Amino acid sequence: MNQLWIDIAAVLAAASPLVIAAMGETISERAGVINLSLDGTMLLAAMTGFAVAVTTQNVLLGFVAAALIGALVAVVLGVFSITLGQSQTAVGFVLALLCTDLSSFLGAPFVRLPGPAVPFMPIPGLADLPVVGTLFFRHDPVIYASFLLIPATAYLLYATRVGLIVRALGERPAAVYARGVDVQRWRYAMLILGGVLVGIAGAAFSLDLKQGWSYRHTFGSGWIVLAIVIFGGWRPLRVALGCYLFAALEILATRSQSALPDIPAQLVQVAPFVLMILVLALVNLASSPLILRRVATLPDVWQRPLLAVIGRLRATAPAALGQPFERP
């Protein structure tokens, strides 16, 4: 049983960069802006954070530099998509490619170098508690921050006036503009906040989870975060659940590789991505009108539980997501 709790704690730790990035993307998409540059931003931030930390021997400065990279990329995306009204998808995709190549080019001198890392910091007293201590209080500051960020994001979006404005920006920006809210300024603010969290997530890889820097160190993680935000229905708690699910699939795939040596390593490595795509397909299927019509024809004994499950799985994107806003 102790091994089970240790494994669950490992999943919680492995998911921490994904959680941080996913909370940032959830905030920006709730405001109506898709940051498709995530994968490249995380790579460039991971490289920058590690390079600064190695040069200064200061992990905190590494995270600050990574956060600034995330904010800078978000500003560039905002200038083209929010101010100039260009396609958020196209601009974000180009930025993803640009940042990916920049991380490979600029990070070449730092490949495989040893460097500082986030220190292990169990919380005195709480770390010795049975089960709970193993799960939540025997980690490092980055993982603790990922735990706190989930309820903080949910509180921001659902229990504050700021959250009400942010959600309205993604649903009916014209309505909040009519009430005196500067839509573009607020979207910039939420996009930059999300970018800062994405940058920190990149540094969390190179300075904590996968210490060091190598070619395309976090490659694919940004795309997974985008998929998880969809899977989570743009709701922080469900998005976090998707992050932990993917981390569990990755750990399971890694361990099965040694248990099943006949299976090609490449197949094991891509298995979590395939399973995540299947989960996304299931979520989208739950939103299909055809499925709802079929369920409506079933007897009540089947219809009610199925509708309850569909209600949990359905994910409706913010109505104005990806749409530029022009002042009347």
Short mmCIF file of C-alpha atoms in Angstrom, two decimals:
data_model
loop_
_atom_site.label_atom_id
_atom_site.label_comp_id
_atom_site.label_asym_id
_atom_site.label_seq_id
_atom_site.Cartn_x
_atom_site.Cartn_y
_atom_site.Cartn_z
CA MET A 1 0.00 0.00 0.00
CA ASN A 2 2.88 2.38 0.77
CA GLN A 3 4.15 1.90 -2.78
CA LEU A 4 0.73 2.96 -4.10
CA TRP A 5 0.91 6.28 -2.27
CA ILE A 6 4.46 6.80 -3.46
CA ASP A 7 3.33 6.18 -7.06
CA ILE A 8 0.45 8.64 -6.71
CA ALA A 9 2.82 11.22 -5.25
CA ALA A 10 5.09 10.68 -8.27
CA VAL A 11 2.14 11.37 -10.59
CA LEU A 12 1.32 14.58 -8.70
CA ALA A 13 4.95 15.69 -9.05
CA ALA A 14 5.26 14.74 -12.73
CA ALA A 15 2.12 16.70 -13.61
CA SER A 16 3.23 19.95 -11.95
CA PRO A 17 4.62 21.70 -15.09
CA LEU A 18 1.54 20.67 -17.06
CA VAL A 19 -0.75 22.00 -14.32
CA ILE A 20 1.03 25.38 -14.23
CA ALA A 21 0.90 25.77 -18.02
CA ALA A 22 -2.68 24.52 -18.25
CA MET A 23 -3.90 27.01 -15.63
CA GLY A 24 -2.25 29.81 -17.62
CA GLU A 25 -3.83 28.66 -20.87
CA THR A 26 -7.22 28.25 -19.20
CA ILE A 27 -7.12 31.88 -18.05
CA SER A 28 -6.15 33.25 -21.47
CA GLU A 29 -8.69 31.13 -23.34
CA ARG A 30 -11.42 32.08 -20.89
CA ALA A 31 -10.64 35.66 -21.93
CA GLY A 32 -11.11 34.67 -25.57
CA VAL A 33 -7.47 34.31 -26.70
CA ILE A 34 -5.93 31.03 -27.89
CA ASN A 35 -2.20 30.91 -27.23
CA LEU A 36 -1.16 28.28 -29.74
CA SER A 37 2.51 29.10 -29.19
CA LEU A 38 2.57 27.03 -25.98
CA ASP A 39 4.91 24.28 -27.13
CA GLY A 40 7.55 26.63 -28.50
CA THR A 41 7.17 29.03 -25.56
CA MET A 42 7.74 26.24 -23.06
CA LEU A 43 10.84 25.09 -24.92
CA LEU A 44 12.32 28.58 -25.16
CA ALA A 45 11.45 29.31 -21.51
CA ALA A 46 12.95 26.00 -20.38
CA MET A 47 16.18 26.76 -22.24
CA THR A 48 16.34 30.36 -21.01
CA GLY A 49 15.56 29.43 -17.43
CA PHE A 50 18.26 26.76 -17.39
CA ALA A 51 20.81 29.00 -19.12
CA VAL A 52 20.25 31.85 -16.65
CA ALA A 53 20.31 29.47 -13.68
CA VAL A 54 23.59 27.91 -14.87
CA THR A 55 25.17 31.29 -15.56
CA THR A 56 24.13 32.89 -12.27
CA GLN A 57 23.90 29.73 -10.15
CA ASN A 58 20.54 31.06 -9.03
CA VAL A 59 17.43 28.96 -9.65
CA LEU A 60 15.06 31.81 -8.79
CA LEU A 61 16.58 34.05 -11.47
CA GLY A 62 16.12 31.18 -13.91
CA PHE A 63 12.39 31.10 -13.19
CA VAL A 64 12.14 34.89 -13.47
CA ALA A 65 13.85 34.80 -16.88
CA ALA A 66 11.54 32.00 -18.05
CA ALA A 67 8.49 33.96 -16.90
CA LEU A 68 9.70 37.00 -18.84
CA ILE A 69 10.09 34.87 -21.98
CA GLY A 70 6.52 33.62 -21.57
CA ALA A 71 5.28 37.19 -21.13
CA LEU A 72 7.27 38.44 -24.14
CA VAL A 73 5.88 35.77 -26.47
CA ALA A 74 2.38 36.54 -25.18
CA VAL A 75 2.88 40.25 -25.93
CA VAL A 76 3.98 39.45 -29.50
CA LEU A 77 0.91 37.24 -29.94
CA GLY A 78 -1.26 40.02 -28.51
CA VAL A 79 0.12 42.69 -30.83
CA PHE A 80 -0.66 40.64 -33.93
CA SER A 81 -3.93 39.04 -32.84
CA ILE A 82 -5.53 41.50 -30.40
CA THR A 83 -4.30 44.85 -31.73
CA LEU A 84 -3.93 44.04 -35.43
CA GLY A 85 -6.78 41.51 -35.56
CA GLN A 86 -4.82 38.72 -37.26
CA SER A 87 -5.68 35.05 -36.82
CA GLN A 88 -4.75 33.91 -33.31
CA THR A 89 -4.28 30.36 -34.57
CA ALA A 90 -1.94 31.30 -37.42
CA VAL A 91 0.15 33.72 -35.36
CA GLY A 92 0.39 31.29 -32.46
CA PHE A 93 1.47 28.43 -34.71
CA VAL A 94 4.21 30.55 -36.31
CA LEU A 95 5.43 31.63 -32.87
CA ALA A 96 5.51 28.00 -31.75
CA LEU A 97 7.78 27.08 -34.66
CA LEU A 98 9.97 30.18 -34.18
CA CYS A 99 10.44 29.63 -30.44
CA THR A 100 11.20 25.93 -30.99
CA ASP A 101 13.98 26.73 -33.45
CA LEU A 102 15.31 29.55 -31.25
CA SER A 103 15.51 27.20 -28.27
CA SER A 104 17.56 24.71 -30.30
CA PHE A 105 19.89 27.36 -31.73
CA LEU A 106 20.44 29.47 -28.60
CA GLY A 107 20.49 26.49 -26.27
CA ALA A 108 23.27 24.58 -28.06
CA PRO A 109 26.04 25.70 -25.62
CA PHE A 110 24.00 24.44 -22.64
CA VAL A 111 23.15 20.93 -23.87
CA ARG A 112 23.88 18.25 -21.24
CA LEU A 113 25.54 20.73 -18.87
CA PRO A 114 25.07 20.13 -15.13
CA GLY A 115 23.27 22.92 -13.38
CA PRO A 116 21.33 23.94 -10.29
CA ALA A 117 17.91 22.53 -9.54
CA VAL A 118 14.93 23.29 -7.33
CA PRO A 119 15.75 21.89 -3.87
CA PHE A 120 13.69 19.15 -2.26
CA MET A 121 11.79 20.79 0.59
CA PRO A 122 9.51 18.58 2.70
CA ILE A 123 7.32 20.56 5.07
CA PRO A 124 8.35 19.87 8.67
CA GLY A 125 5.69 18.12 10.70
CA LEU A 126 3.27 17.70 7.80
CA ALA A 127 5.66 15.53 5.74
CA ASP A 128 5.53 12.82 8.42
CA LEU A 129 1.75 12.48 8.36
CA PRO A 130 0.56 9.08 7.08
CA VAL A 131 -0.57 9.06 3.44
CA VAL A 132 -1.31 12.82 3.27
CA GLY A 133 2.29 13.66 4.07
CA THR A 134 3.58 11.38 1.32
CA LEU A 135 1.12 12.72 -1.23
CA PHE A 136 1.25 16.46 -0.64
CA PHE A 137 4.02 17.53 1.72
CA ARG A 138 7.18 15.74 0.55
CA HIS A 139 7.91 17.73 -2.59
CA ASP A 140 9.64 20.93 -3.68
CA PRO A 141 8.32 24.52 -3.99
CA VAL A 142 7.37 24.15 -7.67
CA ILE A 143 5.09 21.21 -6.95
CA TYR A 144 3.55 22.96 -3.94
CA ALA A 145 2.91 25.96 -6.19
CA SER A 146 1.12 23.74 -8.73
CA PHE A 147 -1.17 22.45 -5.96
CA LEU A 148 -2.06 25.97 -4.83
CA LEU A 149 -2.51 27.28 -8.36
CA ILE A 150 -5.50 25.02 -9.05
CA PRO A 151 -7.84 26.41 -6.34
CA ALA A 152 -6.40 29.89 -6.88
CA THR A 153 -7.37 29.80 -10.58
CA ALA A 154 -10.82 28.43 -9.77
CA TYR A 155 -11.33 31.14 -7.16
CA LEU A 156 -10.17 33.84 -9.56
CA LEU A 157 -12.54 32.73 -12.31
CA TYR A 158 -15.63 31.92 -10.27
CA ALA A 159 -15.51 33.94 -7.05
CA THR A 160 -14.16 37.36 -8.02
CA ARG A 161 -15.27 40.32 -10.11
CA VAL A 162 -12.11 39.90 -12.19
CA GLY A 163 -13.15 36.34 -12.99
CA LEU A 164 -16.61 37.49 -14.01
CA ILE A 165 -15.06 39.97 -16.44
CA VAL A 166 -12.64 37.37 -17.79
CA ARG A 167 -15.41 34.85 -18.46
CA ALA A 168 -17.51 37.54 -20.10
CA LEU A 169 -14.57 38.46 -22.36
CA GLY A 170 -14.63 34.92 -23.72
CA GLU A 171 -18.39 34.75 -24.09
CA ARG A 172 -19.75 38.20 -24.98
CA PRO A 173 -16.99 40.80 -25.26
CA ALA A 174 -19.37 43.35 -26.82
CA ALA A 175 -21.54 43.20 -23.68
CA VAL A 176 -18.66 43.92 -21.29
CA TYR A 177 -17.41 46.66 -23.61
CA ALA A 178 -20.85 48.27 -23.39
CA ARG A 179 -20.42 48.30 -19.60
CA GLY A 180 -17.18 50.24 -19.87
CA VAL A 181 -14.61 47.43 -19.84
CA ASP A 182 -11.61 47.85 -22.14
CA VAL A 183 -11.73 44.47 -23.88
CA GLN A 184 -8.34 44.68 -25.55
CA ARG A 185 -6.53 45.79 -22.39
CA TRP A 186 -8.10 43.01 -20.33
CA ARG A 187 -7.33 40.42 -22.97
CA TYR A 188 -3.72 41.58 -23.03
CA ALA A 189 -3.54 41.28 -19.24
CA MET A 190 -4.95 37.75 -19.17
CA LEU A 191 -2.83 36.65 -22.13
CA ILE A 192 0.34 37.94 -20.45
CA LEU A 193 -0.62 36.33 -17.13
CA GLY A 194 -1.13 33.05 -18.95
CA GLY A 195 2.18 33.52 -20.76
CA VAL A 196 4.02 34.07 -17.47
CA LEU A 197 2.62 30.78 -16.12
CA VAL A 198 3.56 28.97 -19.34
CA GLY A 199 7.11 30.34 -19.04
CA ILE A 200 7.34 29.17 -15.43
CA ALA A 201 6.10 25.76 -16.54
CA GLY A 202 8.93 25.57 -19.06
CA ALA A 203 11.49 26.31 -16.35
CA ALA A 204 9.80 23.74 -14.12
CA PHE A 205 10.86 21.12 -16.67
CA SER A 206 14.51 22.12 -17.03
CA LEU A 207 15.12 23.11 -13.39
CA ASP A 208 12.98 20.51 -11.65
CA LEU A 209 11.20 17.64 -13.40
CA LYS A 210 13.72 16.97 -16.21
CA GLN A 211 16.77 18.76 -14.86
CA GLY A 212 19.10 20.10 -17.54
CA TRP A 213 18.70 21.07 -21.16
CA SER A 214 18.71 18.98 -24.31
CA TYR A 215 17.43 19.27 -27.87
CA ARG A 216 13.64 19.82 -27.77
CA HIS A 217 13.65 19.12 -24.05
CA THR A 218 9.89 19.53 -23.50
CA PHE A 219 8.78 18.89 -27.09
CA GLY A 220 5.08 17.96 -27.30
CA SER A 221 4.15 19.14 -23.80
CA GLY A 222 2.61 22.39 -25.03
CA TRP A 223 0.33 20.61 -27.48
CA ILE A 224 -0.75 18.23 -24.73
CA VAL A 225 -1.59 21.21 -22.51
CA LEU A 226 -3.79 22.66 -25.25
CA ALA A 227 -5.56 19.32 -25.57
CA ILE A 228 -5.99 19.01 -21.80
CA VAL A 229 -7.61 22.45 -21.59
CA ILE A 230 -10.19 21.27 -24.13
CA PHE A 231 -10.63 17.99 -22.25
CA GLY A 232 -11.13 19.97 -19.06
CA GLY A 233 -13.87 22.09 -20.59
CA TRP A 234 -11.97 25.27 -19.64
CA ARG A 235 -12.69 24.49 -15.96
CA PRO A 236 -9.62 24.57 -13.69
CA LEU A 237 -10.39 21.51 -11.55
CA ARG A 238 -11.19 19.32 -14.53
CA VAL A 239 -8.18 20.66 -16.44
CA ALA A 240 -5.96 19.71 -13.49
CA LEU A 241 -7.50 16.23 -13.50
CA GLY A 242 -6.53 15.91 -17.16
CA CYS A 243 -2.94 16.87 -16.31
CA TYR A 244 -2.74 14.20 -13.62
CA LEU A 245 -4.31 11.66 -15.96
CA PHE A 246 -1.69 12.32 -18.63
CA ALA A 247 1.14 12.18 -16.09
CA ALA A 248 -0.18 8.83 -14.86
CA LEU A 249 -0.28 7.51 -18.42
CA GLU A 250 3.31 8.64 -19.00
CA ILE A 251 4.57 6.95 -15.84
CA LEU A 252 2.61 3.80 -16.66
CA ALA A 253 4.08 3.75 -20.18
CA THR A 254 7.62 4.18 -18.84
CA ARG A 255 7.24 1.32 -16.37
CA SER A 256 5.58 -0.99 -18.88
CA GLN A 257 8.57 -0.55 -21.19
CA SER A 258 10.79 -2.56 -18.82
CA ALA A 259 8.02 -5.06 -18.06
CA LEU A 260 7.24 -5.62 -21.76
CA PRO A 261 10.60 -5.52 -23.54
CA ASP A 262 9.17 -6.94 -26.78
CA ILE A 263 7.10 -3.82 -27.40
CA PRO A 264 9.03 -1.17 -29.39
CA ALA A 265 10.16 1.76 -27.25
CA GLN A 266 8.72 4.26 -29.74
CA LEU A 267 5.26 2.72 -29.35
CA VAL A 268 5.44 2.99 -25.57
CA GLN A 269 6.55 6.63 -25.77
CA VAL A 270 3.63 7.70 -27.96
CA ALA A 271 1.01 5.63 -26.10
CA PRO A 272 0.06 8.42 -23.63
CA PHE A 273 -0.51 10.84 -26.52
CA VAL A 274 -2.75 8.33 -28.32
CA LEU A 275 -4.75 7.63 -25.17
CA MET A 276 -5.18 11.36 -24.58
CA ILE A 277 -6.50 11.77 -28.13
CA LEU A 278 -9.02 8.98 -27.47
CA VAL A 279 -10.17 10.73 -24.31
CA LEU A 280 -10.60 13.98 -26.27
CA ALA A 281 -12.60 12.12 -28.89
CA LEU A 282 -14.84 10.77 -26.15
CA VAL A 283 -15.38 14.27 -24.75
CA ASN A 284 -16.27 15.65 -28.19
CA LEU A 285 -18.55 12.67 -28.82
CA ALA A 286 -20.46 13.52 -25.65
CA SER A 287 -21.23 16.94 -27.14
CA SER A 288 -22.63 15.49 -30.36
CA PRO A 289 -26.35 16.19 -30.99
CA LEU A 290 -26.63 12.75 -32.63
CA ILE A 291 -25.53 11.05 -29.39
CA LEU A 292 -27.99 13.13 -27.38
CA ARG A 293 -30.85 12.16 -29.72
CA ARG A 294 -29.93 8.47 -29.44
CA VAL A 295 -29.80 8.65 -25.66
CA ALA A 296 -33.20 10.39 -25.60
CA THR A 297 -34.77 7.31 -27.19
CA LEU A 298 -33.54 4.96 -24.45
CA PRO A 299 -35.64 3.88 -21.44
CA ASP A 300 -35.41 6.10 -18.35
CA VAL A 301 -33.40 3.50 -16.46
CA TRP A 302 -30.56 3.97 -18.99
CA GLN A 303 -31.26 7.52 -20.08
CA ARG A 304 -30.75 9.27 -16.72
CA PRO A 305 -27.31 7.85 -15.85
CA LEU A 306 -26.10 8.30 -19.43
CA LEU A 307 -27.26 11.92 -19.50
CA ALA A 308 -25.48 12.49 -16.19
CA VAL A 309 -22.23 11.11 -17.62
CA ILE A 310 -22.63 13.15 -20.82
CA GLY A 311 -23.24 16.27 -18.75
CA ARG A 312 -19.95 15.67 -16.96
CA LEU A 313 -18.03 15.02 -20.17
CA ARG A 314 -19.44 17.80 -22.33
CA ALA A 315 -17.03 20.65 -23.00
CA THR A 316 -18.34 23.87 -24.50
CA ALA A 317 -15.72 26.36 -25.65
CA PRO A 318 -16.13 30.06 -24.81
CA ALA A 319 -18.35 31.52 -27.52
CA ALA A 320 -15.88 34.27 -28.55
CA LEU A 321 -12.73 32.13 -28.29
CA GLY A 322 -10.29 33.00 -31.08
CA GLN A 323 -12.44 35.82 -32.42
CA PRO A 324 -10.92 39.31 -32.73
CA PHE A 325 -12.83 42.14 -31.10
CA GLU A 326 -13.34 45.43 -32.86
CA ARG A 327 -14.63 48.44 -30.98
CA PRO A 328 -18.04 49.54 -32.31
#
